[in-house]
């Protein structure tokens, strides 16, 4: 029997710890529970919102006048294949538990995605990525419920239309599916390939990779390096670190055409900025760190406005220091308009606002 709770507080279900109450709330441990919940919402003629780990969600101070359906399905399967291993994980598994499981099994391909909060089912939606890896490189197939027909559908990797922080699930098909399971294809022959310069130099300075015997030990060493870097930036959720009460990066890094990038350099010169913005390779153009733009526009690390602010350890994370959603959104708008004015770039928000 699916249980529906009324007037349920939402703030503690998100890493921002913001937001009011849901009119109804339920946890779904399997597909049948999800279908029950959808039928419940339809019978009451109310909206529903699918919630994963709450690490990319901002609930309004007024809460949600509908049903919040929390994904709580579990299970990780290990399937040996001729050319590697397939891991099939339920949408409700913690993403980092899947990463740990792969590393312990000596499987490479997701080790740089260590310490990312949230659930497996959310990873394809925004094509989670960090330190030179993204889930699009290892996802084989996504299984989902089609919310129009209530039937199970499957998407092969190429059908997910992955891009930087993008897929069909947060673009043209937003709100059309509940992801129930994700299959990943991982490598058994591993020579961890560390593409991100910051991680490469961190590992080179602290770990003697060649002395490690097994694949699992090498992968574990990369994981530890990633976790150490993320912790330094308060990008690991930690109750004792007030700067981690955030959704990680609040804005996407803008990807500019060469023309737009040249224009940005002109604007920087005109605004008296002596250094040029750093750039990162991106298949789609020139990627510029939004954190750099924030700092140059005056929103430096540790900037505070009321109960919210910019993380003291990374300019791209907006943090709730005991404020409200309203304050957070106002700060985000202030940052966006300052950056449009100075650099002609409109930053796109990464976390999803539910109201
Ligand atoms: N920078 C600053 N100020 C800061 C932080 C960074 O100017 O306070 C500049 C520096 O020039 C630095 C550059 O920004 O070299 C890049 O910073 P960082 O390596 O921390 O990466 P990022 O671009 O800010 C992205 C992802 C992160 C991911 C890291 C590492 C996005 C929106 N964010 O951040 O993902 O962990 O790369 O790969 O693409 C997330 O999405 O929540 C997230 C944490």
Tab-separated table of C-alpha atoms and ligand atoms in Angstrom:
chain	number	residue	atom	x	y	z
A	1	UNK	CA	0.000	0.000	0.000
A	2	UNK	CA	1.460	3.331	-0.995
A	3	UNK	CA	1.315	5.818	1.868
A	4	UNK	CA	0.636	9.515	1.194
A	5	UNK	CA	1.658	11.984	3.911
A	6	UNK	CA	0.067	15.427	4.092
A	7	UNK	CA	1.688	18.815	4.664
A	8	UNK	CA	5.178	17.344	4.516
A	9	UNK	CA	8.256	19.584	5.140
A	10	UNK	CA	10.566	19.602	2.124
A	11	UNK	CA	13.631	21.580	3.214
A	12	UNK	CA	15.507	18.617	4.698
A	13	UNK	CA	15.049	16.645	1.497
A	14	UNK	CA	17.338	19.042	-0.353
A	15	UNK	CA	20.993	19.938	0.075
A	16	UNK	CA	20.049	23.655	0.105
A	17	UNK	CA	17.723	22.950	3.067
A	18	UNK	CA	15.239	25.471	1.706
A	19	UNK	CA	11.529	25.431	0.935
A	20	UNK	CA	8.104	25.011	2.525
A	21	UNK	CA	5.789	22.005	2.729
A	22	UNK	CA	4.343	19.667	0.127
A	23	UNK	CA	0.585	19.185	0.172
A	24	UNK	CA	1.251	15.439	-0.236
A	25	UNK	CA	4.418	13.375	-0.093
A	26	UNK	CA	5.191	9.743	-0.843
A	27	UNK	CA	8.246	7.504	-1.242
A	28	UNK	CA	8.284	5.037	-4.132
A	29	UNK	CA	10.374	1.886	-3.818
A	30	UNK	CA	9.450	0.397	-7.187
A	31	UNK	CA	7.693	1.074	-10.488
A	32	UNK	CA	4.289	-0.011	-9.132
A	33	UNK	CA	4.629	2.518	-6.292
A	34	UNK	CA	5.466	5.224	-8.862
A	35	UNK	CA	2.411	4.320	-10.952
A	36	UNK	CA	0.196	4.369	-7.799
A	37	UNK	CA	1.526	7.820	-6.940
A	38	UNK	CA	0.830	9.192	-10.426
A	39	UNK	CA	-2.727	7.791	-10.365
A	40	UNK	CA	-3.230	9.322	-6.893
A	41	UNK	CA	-2.200	12.756	-8.199
A	42	UNK	CA	-4.399	12.357	-11.278
A	43	UNK	CA	-7.404	11.289	-9.157
A	44	UNK	CA	-7.003	14.421	-7.020
A	45	UNK	CA	-6.295	16.563	-10.068
A	46	UNK	CA	-3.057	17.909	-8.564
A	47	UNK	CA	0.427	18.355	-9.978
A	48	UNK	CA	3.282	16.064	-9.017
A	49	UNK	CA	7.018	16.531	-8.778
A	50	UNK	CA	9.577	13.736	-8.982
A	51	UNK	CA	12.349	14.158	-6.394
A	52	UNK	CA	15.679	12.350	-6.358
A	53	UNK	CA	18.450	13.198	-3.882
A	54	UNK	CA	17.488	16.891	-3.722
A	55	UNK	CA	20.992	18.055	-4.596
A	56	UNK	CA	19.878	19.988	-7.662
A	57	UNK	CA	16.476	21.180	-6.452
A	58	UNK	CA	15.249	24.479	-5.020
A	59	UNK	CA	11.799	24.358	-3.438
A	60	UNK	CA	9.853	27.589	-3.108
A	61	UNK	CA	9.334	29.082	0.376
A	62	UNK	CA	5.611	28.457	-0.200
A	63	UNK	CA	6.241	24.749	-0.725
A	64	UNK	CA	4.554	22.680	-3.419
A	65	UNK	CA	0.788	22.546	-3.793
A	66	UNK	CA	0.744	19.007	-5.141
A	67	UNK	CA	2.370	15.601	-4.624
A	68	UNK	CA	6.127	15.205	-4.164
A	69	UNK	CA	7.110	11.708	-5.209
A	70	UNK	CA	10.482	10.681	-3.817
A	71	UNK	CA	12.337	7.969	-5.696
A	72	UNK	CA	13.514	5.285	-3.245
A	73	UNK	CA	14.098	2.188	-5.431
A	74	UNK	CA	17.242	0.173	-4.683
A	75	UNK	CA	19.466	-2.414	-6.358
A	76	UNK	CA	22.779	-2.644	-8.213
A	77	UNK	CA	23.375	-5.557	-10.595
A	78	UNK	CA	26.720	-6.659	-11.985
A	79	UNK	CA	26.535	-8.273	-15.434
A	80	UNK	CA	29.740	-9.662	-16.997
A	81	UNK	CA	29.937	-9.159	-20.777
A	82	UNK	CA	32.580	-10.246	-23.322
A	83	UNK	CA	34.085	-6.744	-23.562
A	84	UNK	CA	33.579	-5.348	-20.068
A	85	UNK	CA	30.991	-5.215	-17.348
A	86	UNK	CA	27.521	-3.763	-17.291
A	87	UNK	CA	26.261	-2.247	-14.054
A	88	UNK	CA	22.512	-1.791	-13.821
A	89	UNK	CA	21.470	0.509	-11.003
A	90	UNK	CA	18.009	1.436	-9.727
A	91	UNK	CA	17.210	5.150	-9.969
A	92	UNK	CA	16.993	5.475	-6.166
A	93	UNK	CA	20.551	4.298	-5.441
A	94	UNK	CA	22.948	6.967	-4.186
A	95	UNK	CA	25.206	7.843	-7.115
A	96	UNK	CA	28.319	7.746	-4.963
A	97	UNK	CA	27.472	4.190	-3.779
A	98	UNK	CA	27.516	3.109	-7.424
A	99	UNK	CA	30.893	4.826	-7.925
A	100	UNK	CA	32.288	3.043	-4.828
A	101	UNK	CA	30.857	-0.280	-6.032
A	102	UNK	CA	32.555	0.144	-9.445
A	103	UNK	CA	35.894	1.105	-7.923
A	104	UNK	CA	35.847	-1.836	-5.486
A	105	UNK	CA	35.141	-4.107	-8.456
A	106	UNK	CA	38.127	-2.662	-10.355
A	107	UNK	CA	35.885	-1.015	-12.958
A	108	UNK	CA	36.955	2.251	-14.545
A	109	UNK	CA	34.923	5.029	-16.138
A	110	UNK	CA	33.203	6.841	-13.255
A	111	UNK	CA	36.011	7.347	-10.691
A	112	UNK	CA	36.311	11.107	-11.423
A	113	UNK	CA	32.613	11.416	-10.583
A	114	UNK	CA	33.307	10.561	-6.927
A	115	UNK	CA	31.612	12.543	-4.176
A	116	UNK	CA	28.816	13.929	-6.362
A	117	UNK	CA	25.623	14.042	-4.317
A	118	UNK	CA	22.288	12.808	-5.640
A	119	UNK	CA	20.692	9.648	-6.966
A	120	UNK	CA	21.502	7.512	-10.009
A	121	UNK	CA	18.248	8.400	-11.800
A	122	UNK	CA	19.204	12.067	-11.909
A	123	UNK	CA	22.611	11.539	-13.499
A	124	UNK	CA	21.475	11.207	-17.139
A	125	UNK	CA	19.117	14.183	-16.857
A	126	UNK	CA	21.867	16.780	-16.619
A	127	UNK	CA	24.635	14.486	-17.829
A	128	UNK	CA	26.525	14.793	-14.551
A	129	UNK	CA	30.188	15.551	-15.073
A	130	UNK	CA	33.363	16.496	-13.230
A	131	UNK	CA	37.134	16.364	-13.654
A	132	UNK	CA	37.017	15.450	-17.319
A	133	UNK	CA	34.442	12.652	-17.089
A	134	UNK	CA	30.694	12.685	-17.655
A	135	UNK	CA	28.090	9.947	-17.338
A	136	UNK	CA	27.336	10.137	-21.082
A	137	UNK	CA	30.663	8.305	-21.651
A	138	UNK	CA	29.519	5.201	-19.755
A	139	UNK	CA	25.712	5.162	-19.978
A	140	UNK	CA	24.477	2.316	-22.124
A	141	UNK	CA	20.755	2.627	-21.608
A	142	UNK	CA	18.183	4.565	-19.576
A	143	UNK	CA	14.911	2.891	-18.544
A	144	UNK	CA	11.956	5.139	-17.768
A	145	UNK	CA	8.196	5.393	-17.336
A	146	UNK	CA	6.544	7.426	-20.085
A	147	UNK	CA	4.204	9.704	-18.143
A	148	UNK	CA	1.739	9.990	-21.029
A	149	UNK	CA	1.199	6.272	-21.601
A	150	UNK	CA	2.489	4.958	-18.201
A	151	UNK	CA	4.494	2.350	-20.141
A	152	UNK	CA	8.149	1.434	-19.712
A	153	UNK	CA	10.449	2.845	-22.389
A	154	UNK	CA	14.186	2.439	-22.993
A	155	UNK	CA	16.647	4.915	-24.492
A	156	UNK	CA	20.008	3.844	-25.885
A	157	UNK	CA	22.876	6.273	-25.229
A	158	UNK	CA	22.569	8.019	-28.609
A	159	UNK	CA	18.828	8.525	-28.064
A	160	UNK	CA	19.464	10.464	-24.831
A	161	UNK	CA	20.954	13.407	-26.854
A	162	UNK	CA	23.655	14.186	-24.307
A	163	UNK	CA	25.589	17.460	-24.259
A	164	UNK	CA	27.313	19.559	-21.571
A	165	UNK	CA	24.919	19.404	-18.550
A	166	UNK	CA	22.203	18.537	-21.049
A	167	UNK	CA	20.067	15.667	-22.377
A	168	UNK	CA	16.594	15.260	-23.887
A	169	UNK	CA	15.390	14.789	-20.263
A	170	UNK	CA	16.131	18.411	-19.299
A	171	UNK	CA	15.487	19.862	-22.768
A	172	UNK	CA	12.656	18.919	-25.124
A	173	UNK	CA	11.383	16.058	-22.907
A	174	UNK	CA	11.454	17.877	-19.559
A	175	UNK	CA	8.845	16.315	-17.242
A	176	UNK	CA	7.828	13.599	-19.717
A	177	UNK	CA	9.511	10.605	-18.044
A	178	UNK	CA	10.444	9.132	-14.676
A	179	UNK	CA	13.833	7.477	-14.973
A	180	UNK	CA	13.671	4.136	-13.153
A	181	UNK	CA	16.996	2.450	-13.965
A	182	UNK	CA	20.316	3.261	-15.640
A	183	UNK	CA	22.714	0.755	-17.228
A	184	UNK	CA	26.412	1.686	-17.412
A	185	UNK	CA	29.158	-0.001	-19.429
A	186	UNK	CA	32.478	0.003	-17.577
A	187	UNK	CA	36.031	-0.993	-18.397
A	188	UNK	CA	37.852	-3.856	-16.750
A	189	UNK	CA	41.235	-2.931	-18.186
A	190	UNK	CA	41.996	0.290	-16.453
A	191	UNK	CA	44.778	2.757	-16.709
A	192	UNK	CA	43.064	5.734	-15.078
A	193	UNK	CA	43.143	8.525	-17.622
A	194	UNK	CA	43.265	11.803	-15.736
A	195	UNK	CA	42.297	14.588	-18.123
A	196	UNK	CA	41.661	17.529	-15.788
A	197	UNK	CA	44.914	19.470	-15.229
A	198	UNK	CA	44.100	20.390	-11.604
A	199	UNK	CA	43.450	16.747	-10.714
A	200	UNK	CA	46.516	15.563	-12.674
A	201	UNK	CA	48.876	17.833	-10.760
A	202	UNK	CA	47.200	17.064	-7.426
A	203	UNK	CA	47.641	13.324	-7.984
A	204	UNK	CA	51.183	13.702	-9.295
A	205	UNK	CA	52.154	15.619	-6.153
A	206	UNK	CA	50.523	13.307	-3.628
A	207	UNK	CA	50.278	9.741	-4.975
A	208	UNK	CA	52.851	7.377	-6.467
A	209	UNK	CA	50.519	5.774	-8.956
A	210	UNK	CA	53.095	3.362	-10.431
A	211	UNK	CA	53.618	1.749	-7.009
A	212	UNK	CA	49.969	0.709	-6.815
A	213	UNK	CA	49.477	-2.901	-7.888
A	214	UNK	CA	45.811	-3.423	-8.627
A	215	UNK	CA	43.309	-1.621	-10.801
A	216	UNK	CA	41.083	-1.112	-7.770
A	217	UNK	CA	43.921	0.614	-5.851
A	218	UNK	CA	44.613	2.980	-8.774
A	219	UNK	CA	40.952	3.845	-9.116
A	220	UNK	CA	40.699	4.348	-5.351
A	221	UNK	CA	43.676	6.733	-5.519
A	222	UNK	CA	41.912	8.803	-8.198
A	223	UNK	CA	38.739	8.775	-6.097
A	224	UNK	CA	40.660	10.044	-3.063
A	225	UNK	CA	42.233	12.808	-5.132
A	226	UNK	CA	38.841	13.899	-6.480
A	227	UNK	CA	37.298	13.832	-2.985
A	228	UNK	CA	40.147	15.901	-1.542
A	229	UNK	CA	39.752	18.537	-4.292
A	230	UNK	CA	35.962	18.609	-3.954
A	231	UNK	CA	36.206	18.956	-0.149
A	232	UNK	CA	38.572	21.918	-0.517
A	233	UNK	CA	35.864	23.600	-2.611
A	234	UNK	CA	33.025	22.556	-0.214
A	235	UNK	CA	31.608	20.469	-3.066
A	236	UNK	CA	31.142	17.428	-0.828
A	237	UNK	CA	27.986	17.541	1.304
A	238	UNK	CA	29.152	17.720	4.907
A	239	UNK	CA	26.907	18.753	7.832
A	240	UNK	CA	29.899	20.345	9.541
A	241	UNK	CA	30.772	22.555	6.540
A	242	UNK	CA	28.277	25.448	6.238
A	243	UNK	CA	29.629	26.238	2.746
A	244	UNK	CA	28.318	22.898	1.489
A	245	UNK	CA	24.659	23.837	2.090
A	246	UNK	CA	24.325	24.412	-1.633
A	247	UNK	CA	23.510	22.709	-4.912
A	248	UNK	CA	27.143	22.633	-6.036
A	249	UNK	CA	27.552	24.788	-9.133
A	250	UNK	CA	24.635	27.219	-9.287
A	251	UNK	CA	25.258	28.270	-12.895
A	252	UNK	CA	26.415	26.349	-15.941
A	253	UNK	CA	29.710	27.419	-17.474
A	254	UNK	CA	28.856	29.376	-20.620
A	255	UNK	CA	30.030	27.826	-23.881
A	256	UNK	CA	30.823	30.631	-26.337
A	257	UNK	CA	31.389	30.717	-30.079
A	258	UNK	CA	34.833	32.067	-31.054
A	259	UNK	CA	33.217	35.417	-32.017
A	260	UNK	CA	31.489	35.753	-28.665
A	261	UNK	CA	34.698	34.805	-26.872
A	262	UNK	CA	36.648	37.502	-28.776
A	263	UNK	CA	33.933	39.978	-27.813
A	264	UNK	CA	34.317	38.904	-24.163
A	265	UNK	CA	38.063	39.589	-24.364
A	266	UNK	CA	37.288	43.093	-25.724
A	267	UNK	CA	34.840	43.749	-22.896
A	268	UNK	CA	37.388	42.549	-20.331
A	269	UNK	CA	39.952	44.999	-21.712
A	270	UNK	CA	37.384	47.820	-21.736
A	271	UNK	CA	36.438	47.031	-18.122
A	272	UNK	CA	40.100	47.277	-17.086
A	273	UNK	CA	40.475	43.543	-16.352
A	274	UNK	CA	44.112	42.663	-16.854
A	275	UNK	CA	44.015	38.874	-16.999
A	276	UNK	CA	42.056	36.946	-19.633
A	277	UNK	CA	39.424	34.406	-18.663
A	278	UNK	CA	40.727	30.849	-18.456
A	279	UNK	CA	39.192	28.509	-21.039
A	280	UNK	CA	38.412	24.815	-21.090
A	281	UNK	CA	38.063	22.616	-24.137
A	282	UNK	CA	34.490	21.943	-25.119
A	283	UNK	CA	33.387	20.239	-28.306
A	284	UNK	CA	30.685	22.836	-28.669
A	285	UNK	CA	32.829	25.993	-28.461
A	286	UNK	CA	34.971	27.804	-25.858
A	287	UNK	CA	33.932	27.068	-22.261
A	288	UNK	CA	34.562	29.919	-19.821
A	289	UNK	CA	34.346	29.357	-16.056
A	290	UNK	CA	31.271	31.099	-14.676
A	291	UNK	CA	33.117	31.279	-11.310
A	292	UNK	CA	35.706	33.605	-12.902
A	293	UNK	CA	32.963	35.871	-14.316
A	294	UNK	CA	31.279	36.024	-10.878
A	295	UNK	CA	34.488	37.038	-9.144
A	296	UNK	CA	35.281	39.710	-11.753
A	297	UNK	CA	31.748	41.082	-11.414
A	298	UNK	CA	32.289	41.557	-7.661
A	299	UNK	CA	30.651	38.372	-6.340
A	300	UNK	CA	33.794	37.048	-4.729
A	301	UNK	CA	34.145	34.006	-2.497
A	302	UNK	CA	32.483	34.716	0.850
A	303	UNK	CA	30.170	37.462	-0.536
A	304	UNK	CA	27.034	37.597	1.664
A	305	UNK	CA	23.597	39.089	1.197
A	306	UNK	CA	21.196	38.463	4.078
A	307	UNK	CA	20.966	34.756	4.785
A	308	UNK	CA	22.515	33.643	1.489
A	309	UNK	CA	25.799	34.205	-0.314
A	310	UNK	CA	28.645	32.945	-2.445
A	311	UNK	CA	30.581	30.002	-0.992
A	312	UNK	CA	33.801	30.997	0.791
A	313	UNK	CA	35.523	28.170	-1.085
A	314	UNK	CA	34.174	28.344	-4.641
A	315	UNK	CA	32.554	31.295	-6.369
A	316	UNK	CA	30.196	29.146	-8.449
A	317	UNK	CA	28.292	27.725	-5.461
A	318	UNK	CA	25.566	29.883	-3.941
A	319	UNK	CA	25.007	28.898	-0.331
A	320	UNK	CA	22.114	29.045	2.117
A	321	UNK	CA	23.505	30.311	5.429
A	322	UNK	CA	20.053	30.373	7.067
A	323	UNK	CA	18.118	32.427	4.517
A	324	UNK	CA	15.146	31.807	2.230
A	325	UNK	CA	14.540	30.707	-1.336
A	326	UNK	CA	13.390	34.234	-2.130
A	327	UNK	CA	16.733	35.666	-1.000
A	328	UNK	CA	18.623	33.031	-2.963
A	329	UNK	CA	16.737	33.745	-6.192
A	330	UNK	CA	17.164	37.495	-5.767
A	331	UNK	CA	20.913	37.058	-5.357
A	332	UNK	CA	20.997	34.798	-8.422
A	333	UNK	CA	19.155	37.453	-10.465
A	334	UNK	CA	21.477	40.183	-9.226
A	335	UNK	CA	24.473	38.116	-10.316
A	336	UNK	CA	22.917	37.336	-13.704
A	337	UNK	CA	22.159	40.985	-14.477
A	338	UNK	CA	25.602	42.181	-13.346
A	339	UNK	CA	27.245	39.629	-15.657
A	340	UNK	CA	24.966	40.502	-18.582
A	341	UNK	CA	25.843	44.146	-18.071
A	342	UNK	CA	29.605	43.663	-17.778
A	343	UNK	CA	30.213	40.743	-20.090
A	344	UNK	CA	27.097	40.407	-22.262
A	345	UNK	CA	26.624	36.800	-21.115
A	346	UNK	CA	23.436	35.441	-19.542
A	347	UNK	CA	24.373	32.656	-17.139
A	348	UNK	CA	22.001	29.712	-17.108
A	349	UNK	CA	20.906	28.320	-13.730
A	350	UNK	CA	21.828	24.680	-13.081
A	351	UNK	CA	19.499	23.626	-10.204
A	352	UNK	CA	15.801	23.219	-10.910
A	353	UNK	CA	13.313	25.578	-9.246
A	354	UNK	CA	10.106	23.854	-8.106
A	355	UNK	CA	7.198	26.141	-7.244
B	1	LIG	N1	37.403	29.789	-10.593
B	1	LIG	C1	37.369	31.050	-10.064
B	1	LIG	N2	36.925	31.219	-8.794
B	1	LIG	C2	36.513	30.171	-8.026
B	1	LIG	C3	36.553	28.883	-8.556
B	1	LIG	C4	36.994	28.713	-9.845
B	1	LIG	O1	37.713	32.024	-10.733
B	1	LIG	O2	36.102	30.408	-6.882
B	1	LIG	C5	37.856	29.610	-11.975
B	1	LIG	C6	39.316	29.208	-12.036
B	1	LIG	O3	39.897	29.806	-13.149
B	1	LIG	C7	39.263	27.701	-12.254
B	1	LIG	C8	38.009	27.579	-13.100
B	1	LIG	O4	37.128	28.573	-12.590
B	1	LIG	O5	40.369	27.214	-12.944
B	1	LIG	C9	37.337	26.218	-13.037
B	1	LIG	O6	37.013	25.908	-11.686
B	1	LIG	P1	36.733	24.407	-11.235
B	1	LIG	O7	37.834	23.527	-11.642
B	1	LIG	O8	36.390	24.411	-9.793
B	1	LIG	O9	35.491	23.971	-12.102
B	1	LIG	P2	34.122	24.711	-12.475
B	1	LIG	O10	34.120	24.966	-13.928
B	1	LIG	O11	33.804	25.861	-11.595
B	1	LIG	C10	32.933	22.478	-13.117
B	1	LIG	C11	31.638	21.779	-12.787
B	1	LIG	C12	31.711	21.156	-11.404
B	1	LIG	C13	32.864	20.161	-11.382
B	1	LIG	C14	34.164	20.917	-11.731
B	1	LIG	C15	35.369	20.008	-11.837
B	1	LIG	C16	29.937	23.006	-14.005
B	1	LIG	C17	28.778	23.946	-13.936
B	1	LIG	N3	30.542	22.734	-12.863
B	1	LIG	O12	33.069	23.538	-12.181
B	1	LIG	O13	30.521	20.447	-11.174
B	1	LIG	O14	33.007	19.548	-10.134
B	1	LIG	O15	34.003	21.557	-13.021
B	1	LIG	O16	35.305	19.282	-12.997
B	1	LIG	O17	30.256	22.522	-15.094
B	1	LIG	C18	28.354	20.829	-10.260
B	1	LIG	O18	27.913	20.772	-11.386
B	1	LIG	O19	27.610	21.006	-9.255
B	1	LIG	C19	29.782	20.695	-10.037
B	1	LIG	C20	30.325	20.811	-8.841
